[in-house]
Each structure stands twice: as structure tokens, then as C-alpha cells.
CSV table of C-alpha atoms in Angstrom, one decimal:
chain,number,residue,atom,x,y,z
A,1,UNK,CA,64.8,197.3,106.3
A,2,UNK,CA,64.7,199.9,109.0
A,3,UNK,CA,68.2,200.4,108.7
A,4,UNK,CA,68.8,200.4,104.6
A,5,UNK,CA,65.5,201.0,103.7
A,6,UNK,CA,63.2,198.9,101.0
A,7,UNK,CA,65.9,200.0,97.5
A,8,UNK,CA,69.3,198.9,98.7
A,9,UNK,CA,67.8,195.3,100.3
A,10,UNK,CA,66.2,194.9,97.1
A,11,UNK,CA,69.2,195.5,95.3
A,12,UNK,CA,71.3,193.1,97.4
A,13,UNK,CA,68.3,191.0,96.8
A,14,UNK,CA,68.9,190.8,93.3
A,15,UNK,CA,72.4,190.3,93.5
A,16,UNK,CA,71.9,187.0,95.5
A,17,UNK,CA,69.5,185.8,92.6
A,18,UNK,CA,71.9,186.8,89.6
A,19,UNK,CA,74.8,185.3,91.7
A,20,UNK,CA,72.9,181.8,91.9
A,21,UNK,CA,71.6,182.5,88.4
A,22,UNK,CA,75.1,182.7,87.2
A,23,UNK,CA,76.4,179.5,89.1
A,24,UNK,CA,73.4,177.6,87.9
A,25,UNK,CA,74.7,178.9,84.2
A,26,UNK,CA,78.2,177.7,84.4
A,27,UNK,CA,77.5,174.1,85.9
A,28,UNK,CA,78.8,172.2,83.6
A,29,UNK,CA,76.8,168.9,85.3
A,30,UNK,CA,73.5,170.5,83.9
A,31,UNK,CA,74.8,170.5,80.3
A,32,UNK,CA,75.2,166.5,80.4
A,33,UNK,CA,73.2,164.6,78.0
A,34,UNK,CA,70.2,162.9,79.6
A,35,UNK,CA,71.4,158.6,79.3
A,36,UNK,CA,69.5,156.6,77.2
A,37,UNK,CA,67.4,153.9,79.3
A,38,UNK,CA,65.3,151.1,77.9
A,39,UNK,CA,62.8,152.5,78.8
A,40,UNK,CA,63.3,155.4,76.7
A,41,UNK,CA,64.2,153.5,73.5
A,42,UNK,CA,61.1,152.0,74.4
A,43,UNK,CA,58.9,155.0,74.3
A,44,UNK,CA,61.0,155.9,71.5
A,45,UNK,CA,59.9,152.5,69.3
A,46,UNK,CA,56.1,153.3,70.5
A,47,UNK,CA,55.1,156.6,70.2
A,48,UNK,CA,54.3,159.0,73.2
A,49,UNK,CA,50.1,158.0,74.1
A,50,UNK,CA,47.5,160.4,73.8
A,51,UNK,CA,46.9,163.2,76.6
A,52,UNK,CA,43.4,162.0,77.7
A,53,UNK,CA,45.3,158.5,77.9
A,54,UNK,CA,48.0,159.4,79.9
A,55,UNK,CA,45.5,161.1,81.8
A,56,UNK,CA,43.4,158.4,82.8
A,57,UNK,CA,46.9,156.1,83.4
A,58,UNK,CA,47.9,158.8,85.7
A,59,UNK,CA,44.6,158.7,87.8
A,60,UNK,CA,44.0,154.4,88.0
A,61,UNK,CA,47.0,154.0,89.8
A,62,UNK,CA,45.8,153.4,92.9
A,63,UNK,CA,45.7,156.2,95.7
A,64,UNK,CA,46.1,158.5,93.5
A,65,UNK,CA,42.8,160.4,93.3
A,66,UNK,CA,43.2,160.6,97.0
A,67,UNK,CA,46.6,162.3,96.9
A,68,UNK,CA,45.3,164.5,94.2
A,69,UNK,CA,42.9,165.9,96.3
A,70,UNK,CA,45.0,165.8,99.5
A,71,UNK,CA,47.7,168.0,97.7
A,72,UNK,CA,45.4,170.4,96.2
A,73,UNK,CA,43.1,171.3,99.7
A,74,UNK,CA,46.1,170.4,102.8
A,75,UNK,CA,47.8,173.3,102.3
A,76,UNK,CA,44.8,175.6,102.2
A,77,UNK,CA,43.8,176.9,105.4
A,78,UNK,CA,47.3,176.9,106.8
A,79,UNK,CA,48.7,178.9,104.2
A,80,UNK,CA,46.0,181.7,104.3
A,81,UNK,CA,47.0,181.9,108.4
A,82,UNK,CA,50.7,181.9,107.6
A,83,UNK,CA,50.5,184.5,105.0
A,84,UNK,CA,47.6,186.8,106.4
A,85,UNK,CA,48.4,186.6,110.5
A,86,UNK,CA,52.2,188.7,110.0
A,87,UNK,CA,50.1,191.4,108.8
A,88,UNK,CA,47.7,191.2,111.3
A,89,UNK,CA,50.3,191.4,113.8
A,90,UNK,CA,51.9,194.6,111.6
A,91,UNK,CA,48.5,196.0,112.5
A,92,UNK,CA,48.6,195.7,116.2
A,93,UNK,CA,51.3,194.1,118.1
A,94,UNK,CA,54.9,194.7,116.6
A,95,UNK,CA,57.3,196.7,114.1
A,96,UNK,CA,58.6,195.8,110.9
A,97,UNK,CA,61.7,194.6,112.5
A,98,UNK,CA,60.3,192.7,115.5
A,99,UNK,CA,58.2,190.7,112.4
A,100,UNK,CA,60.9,190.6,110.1
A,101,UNK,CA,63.2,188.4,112.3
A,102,UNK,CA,60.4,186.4,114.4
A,103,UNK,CA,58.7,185.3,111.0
A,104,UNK,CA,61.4,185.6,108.4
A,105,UNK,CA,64.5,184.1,110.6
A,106,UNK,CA,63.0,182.4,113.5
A,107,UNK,CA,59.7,180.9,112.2
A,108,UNK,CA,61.2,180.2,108.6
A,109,UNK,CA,64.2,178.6,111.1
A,110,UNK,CA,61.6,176.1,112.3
A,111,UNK,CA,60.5,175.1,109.0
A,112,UNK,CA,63.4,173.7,108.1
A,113,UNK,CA,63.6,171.8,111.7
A,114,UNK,CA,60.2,170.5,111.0
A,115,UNK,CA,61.1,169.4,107.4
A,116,UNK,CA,64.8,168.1,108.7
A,117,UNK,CA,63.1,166.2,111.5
A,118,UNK,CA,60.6,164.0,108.9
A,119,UNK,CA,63.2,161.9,107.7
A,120,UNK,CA,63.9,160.8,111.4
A,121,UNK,CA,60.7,160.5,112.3
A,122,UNK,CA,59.6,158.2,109.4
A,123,UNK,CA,61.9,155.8,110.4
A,124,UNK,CA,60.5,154.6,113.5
A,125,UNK,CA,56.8,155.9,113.4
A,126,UNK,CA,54.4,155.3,110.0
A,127,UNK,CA,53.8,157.2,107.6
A,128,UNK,CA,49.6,157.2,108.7
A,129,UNK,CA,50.4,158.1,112.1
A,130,UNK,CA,52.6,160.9,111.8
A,131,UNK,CA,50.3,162.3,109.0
A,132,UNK,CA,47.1,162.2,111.7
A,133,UNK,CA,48.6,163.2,114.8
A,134,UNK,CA,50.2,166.7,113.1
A,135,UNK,CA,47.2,167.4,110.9
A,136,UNK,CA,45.5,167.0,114.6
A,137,UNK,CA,48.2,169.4,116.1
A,138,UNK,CA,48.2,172.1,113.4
A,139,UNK,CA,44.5,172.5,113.9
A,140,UNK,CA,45.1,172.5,117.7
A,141,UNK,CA,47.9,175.7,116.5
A,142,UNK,CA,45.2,177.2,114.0
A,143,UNK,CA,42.6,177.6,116.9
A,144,UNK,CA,45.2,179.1,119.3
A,145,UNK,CA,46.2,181.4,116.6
A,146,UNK,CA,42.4,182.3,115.6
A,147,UNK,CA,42.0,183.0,119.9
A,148,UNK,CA,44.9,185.5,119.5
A,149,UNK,CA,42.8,187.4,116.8
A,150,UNK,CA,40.7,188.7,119.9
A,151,UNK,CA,43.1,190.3,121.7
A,152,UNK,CA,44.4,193.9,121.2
A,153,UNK,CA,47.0,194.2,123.8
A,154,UNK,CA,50.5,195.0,123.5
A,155,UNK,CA,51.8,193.4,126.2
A,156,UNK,CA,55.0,191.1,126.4
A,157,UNK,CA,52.5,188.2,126.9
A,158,UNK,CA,50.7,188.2,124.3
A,159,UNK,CA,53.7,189.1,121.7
A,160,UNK,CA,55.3,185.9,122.9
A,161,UNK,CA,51.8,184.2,122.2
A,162,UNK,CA,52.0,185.3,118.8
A,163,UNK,CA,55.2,184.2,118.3
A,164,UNK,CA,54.8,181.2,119.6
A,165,UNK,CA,52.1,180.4,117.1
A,166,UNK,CA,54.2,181.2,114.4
A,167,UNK,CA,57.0,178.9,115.2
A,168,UNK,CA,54.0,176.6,115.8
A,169,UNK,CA,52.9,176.8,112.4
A,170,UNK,CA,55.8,176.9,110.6
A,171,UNK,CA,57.3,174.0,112.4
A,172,UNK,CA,54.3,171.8,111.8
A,173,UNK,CA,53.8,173.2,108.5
A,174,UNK,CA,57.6,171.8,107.9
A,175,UNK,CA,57.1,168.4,108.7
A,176,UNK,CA,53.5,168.0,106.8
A,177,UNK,CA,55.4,169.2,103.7
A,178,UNK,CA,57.9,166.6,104.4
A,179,UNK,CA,55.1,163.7,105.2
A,180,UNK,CA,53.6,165.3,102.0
A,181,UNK,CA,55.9,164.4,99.5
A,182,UNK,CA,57.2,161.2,101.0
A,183,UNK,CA,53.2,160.3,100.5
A,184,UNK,CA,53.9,161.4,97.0
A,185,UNK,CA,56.8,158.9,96.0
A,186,UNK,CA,55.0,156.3,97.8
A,187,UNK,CA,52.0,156.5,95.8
A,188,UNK,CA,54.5,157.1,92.5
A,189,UNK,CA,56.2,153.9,92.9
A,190,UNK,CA,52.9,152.2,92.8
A,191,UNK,CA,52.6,153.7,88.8
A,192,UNK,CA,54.6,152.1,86.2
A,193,UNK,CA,58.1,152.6,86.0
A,194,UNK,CA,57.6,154.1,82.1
A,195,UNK,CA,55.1,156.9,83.6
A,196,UNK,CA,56.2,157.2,86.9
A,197,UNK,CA,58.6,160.2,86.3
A,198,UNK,CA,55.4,161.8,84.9
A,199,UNK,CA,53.2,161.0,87.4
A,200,UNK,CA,55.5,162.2,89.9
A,201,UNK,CA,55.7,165.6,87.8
A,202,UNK,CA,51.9,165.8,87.9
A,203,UNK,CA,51.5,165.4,91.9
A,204,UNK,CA,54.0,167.9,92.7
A,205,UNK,CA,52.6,170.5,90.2
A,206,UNK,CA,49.2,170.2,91.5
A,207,UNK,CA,50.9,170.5,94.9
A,208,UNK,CA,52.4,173.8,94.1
A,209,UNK,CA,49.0,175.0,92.2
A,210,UNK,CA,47.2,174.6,95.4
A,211,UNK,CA,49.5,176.7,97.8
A,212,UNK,CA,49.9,179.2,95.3
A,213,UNK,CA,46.0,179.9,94.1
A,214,UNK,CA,44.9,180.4,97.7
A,215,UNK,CA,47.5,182.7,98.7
A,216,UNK,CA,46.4,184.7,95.4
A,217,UNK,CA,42.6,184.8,96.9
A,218,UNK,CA,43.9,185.1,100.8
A,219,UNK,CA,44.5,189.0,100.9
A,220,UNK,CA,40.9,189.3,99.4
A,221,UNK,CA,38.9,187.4,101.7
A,222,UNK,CA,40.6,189.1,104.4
A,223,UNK,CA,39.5,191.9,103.1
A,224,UNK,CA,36.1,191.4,101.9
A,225,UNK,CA,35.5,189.0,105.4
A,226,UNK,CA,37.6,190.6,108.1
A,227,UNK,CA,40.2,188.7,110.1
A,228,UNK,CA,38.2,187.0,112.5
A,229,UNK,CA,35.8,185.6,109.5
A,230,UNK,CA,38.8,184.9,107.2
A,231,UNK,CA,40.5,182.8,110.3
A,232,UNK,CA,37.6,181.2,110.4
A,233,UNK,CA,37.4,179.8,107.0
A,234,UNK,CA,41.1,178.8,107.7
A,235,UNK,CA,40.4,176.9,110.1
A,236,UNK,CA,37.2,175.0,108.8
A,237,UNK,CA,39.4,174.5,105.4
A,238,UNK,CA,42.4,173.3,107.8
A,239,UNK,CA,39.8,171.1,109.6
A,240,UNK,CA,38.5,169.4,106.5
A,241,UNK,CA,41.8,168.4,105.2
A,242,UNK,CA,42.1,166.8,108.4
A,243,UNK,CA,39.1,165.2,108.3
A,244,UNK,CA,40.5,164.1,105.2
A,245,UNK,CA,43.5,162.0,106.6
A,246,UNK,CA,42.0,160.7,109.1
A,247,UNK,CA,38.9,159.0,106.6
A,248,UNK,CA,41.7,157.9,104.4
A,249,UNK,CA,41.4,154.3,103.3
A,250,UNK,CA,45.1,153.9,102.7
A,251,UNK,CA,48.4,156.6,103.0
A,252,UNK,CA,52.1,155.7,102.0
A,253,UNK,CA,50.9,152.7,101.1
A,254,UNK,CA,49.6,151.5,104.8
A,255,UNK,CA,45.9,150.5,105.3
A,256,UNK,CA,43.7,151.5,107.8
């Protein structure tokens, strides 16, 4: 951005949208006509149900109130921290190249570790433990991350501090979305088959819808609230969806 300034990376920007645009317009696979199951000819013969019924199909099969609110509130104080703490460090520590490659390459780098190394990881620990022991460690990253809010130095030390809790938090945040969604099918597959495409649909929208309203409301409460205050509230909302695992009567499908 230094180099180009903010017009020509938009506009090469735009060309990498309109260039994945255009191959997602000429793939012939996503012209294909969708096949005819059973179980559509049998939804077909029947009728679609009403709204409030599908509804209240949706929410009795079992675990899924849980995961409803688990998706909507697990996301929230670590995405205020992750969106709100570059800009804090805009403020006082680095430039606008320093942040661009330590949150936008490095960090966003670590996400995808995090999220490559859940597969892995689920197949020799449980779904339950792994959820626990990261929600556990991401609150562990929050406080560090809340502690760094304190300090005003410049120095080398407290740089790498900060960038440590950004890989931090972006690894872990990685491999909870992973965990997430794998807790997601699990609790799909216990629908019926005919809704479970639906039900499905309905988790992972609620999913996005609660990453997406607090990030909306994240620059105001910084605002209105301050840093330190908003941090706080991060990490009390961070603490309660933890709190929230670890009472959880059942997750992927495993009892307590």
C-alpha cells in the first residue's frame, strides 16, 4: 500500500474478483442439473411443510439448541479482539506495512494451519476435548492480548508480543472454526436425512450471522468504551462461550 498507494491495490483487487467471477461463470460443472433422489420425489409427492413446522423439526433434533447458541456467541469476543487490536496497534506500535504483512500474511498464514491441523487432530483426540482445551487456550491468548493494551512502548519486545498474540489468535481461531463445523455435521447427521441439508443450511447461516453482527457493533464499543473497557467485554464474552463448552451435556455427539 505504501508502495502503490490505496487506487491501483484496489484496482488489482478487483481484477482478482472479476477474474474468479468469470471462472466461476464458465464452469460448465455448475450448470449440471441437480439428480433426482428419492428423497426428492418424495418431497415432491408431499408438499414442502409449513415454516413454523420446519422450524420446530429443525430445533428437536437433539443438540441442536445447544449448537445454535454455541455458533451464535463463540465467535464473539474473539472476533471483536481480532478486528479491533490491528488498529490499536496502527495507533501505537507499528506502520501500515509492518501490520499489513504480520496480520494480513503471517497471522491470516496461521489460520489456515490452525484450520489444516483439525482434521489431524480429530483423528486421534475427541471432538469434546479439543473443543475445551482451545476454548481454554484462546482465553489464556485474549488475556495476554488484553495485558498488552497497557503498554505504550515501542520497543522490539513488545512488537514481538503483539505479534505473537496475533498469530496466537488467529491460529487458535483456525482450529475452533474447524472444531466448529465438524460439531455442526455431527449434530446434522442426527436430523433426518429429508431435512438435514436444511438444517445444515440453517447452522451455518446462524454461524456467519454471529461473526458478522458483532464485528458491525465492534468499532462502536471501542469507541463509545475505550480499548481497555472494550477488551474487557471481549474477554468476559470469550469467557462465557467457554463456560459454555465446558457445561455442555453432550458435543459431536460425545457425552460428558
Amino acid at each position: 500500500m505504501d508502495a502503490v498507494g490505496w487506487g491501483p491495490l484496489f484496482a488489482v483487487l478487483g481484477c482478482v474478483y472479476a477474474a474468479v467471477t468469470l471462472c466461476a461463470w464458465r464452469n460448465p460443472e455448475l450448470d449440471a442439473a441437480p439428480s433426482q433422489g428419492p428423497d426428492r420425489e418424495r418431497r415432491g409427492q408431499g408438499g414442502g411443510p409449513y415454516p413454523w413446522r420446519l422450524w420446530r423439526e429443525l430445533l428437536a433434533v437433539p443438540s441442536t439448541v445447544w449448537t445454535v447458541v454455541f455458533v451464535l456467541t463463540y465467535k464473539l469476543g474473539e472476533q471483536g479482539a481480532v478486528t479491533m487490536f490491528p488498529l490499536f496497534l496502527l495507533d501505537h506500535h507499528m506502520t501500515a506495512a509492518e501490520l499489513g504483512f504480520w496480520n494480513s500474511v503471517v497471522a491470516m498464514g496461521f489460520s489456515i494451519l490452525g484450520s489444516s491441523l483439525g482434521g489431524p487432530l480429530l483423528s486421534k483426540y475427541s471432538v469434546r476435548s479439543l473443543m475445551r482445551n482451545t476454548f481454554v487456550l484462546r482465553l489464556v491468548s485474549m488475556a495476554f492480548q488484553t495485558c498488552l493494551l497497557g503498554f505504550r512502548s515501542h520497543s522490539v519486545l513488545i512488537k514481538g508480543a503483539a505479534v505473537l498474540s496475533l498469530i496466537a489468535q488467529h491460529f487458535l481461531g483456525g482450529l475452533i472454526t474447524t472444531l466448529t463445523f465438524t460439531t455442526m455435521m455431527h449434530c446434522t447427521q442426527r436430523a433426518e436425512e429429508r431435512m438435514q441439508a436444511t438444517h445444515y443450511s440453517f447452522l451455518a447461516t446462524l454461524e456467519v450471522l454471529g461473526k458478522l453482527c458483532f464485528s458491525v457493533l465492534a468499532g462502536w464499543v471501542v469507541d463509545w468504551a475505550g480499548f481497555q473497557a472494550s477488551f474487557l467485554l471481549f474477554l468476559f464474552l470469550s469467557a462465557a462461550a467457554t463456560l459454555h463448552v465446558w457445561n455442555a451435556a453432550e458435543i459431536g455427539g460425545q457425552r460428558k
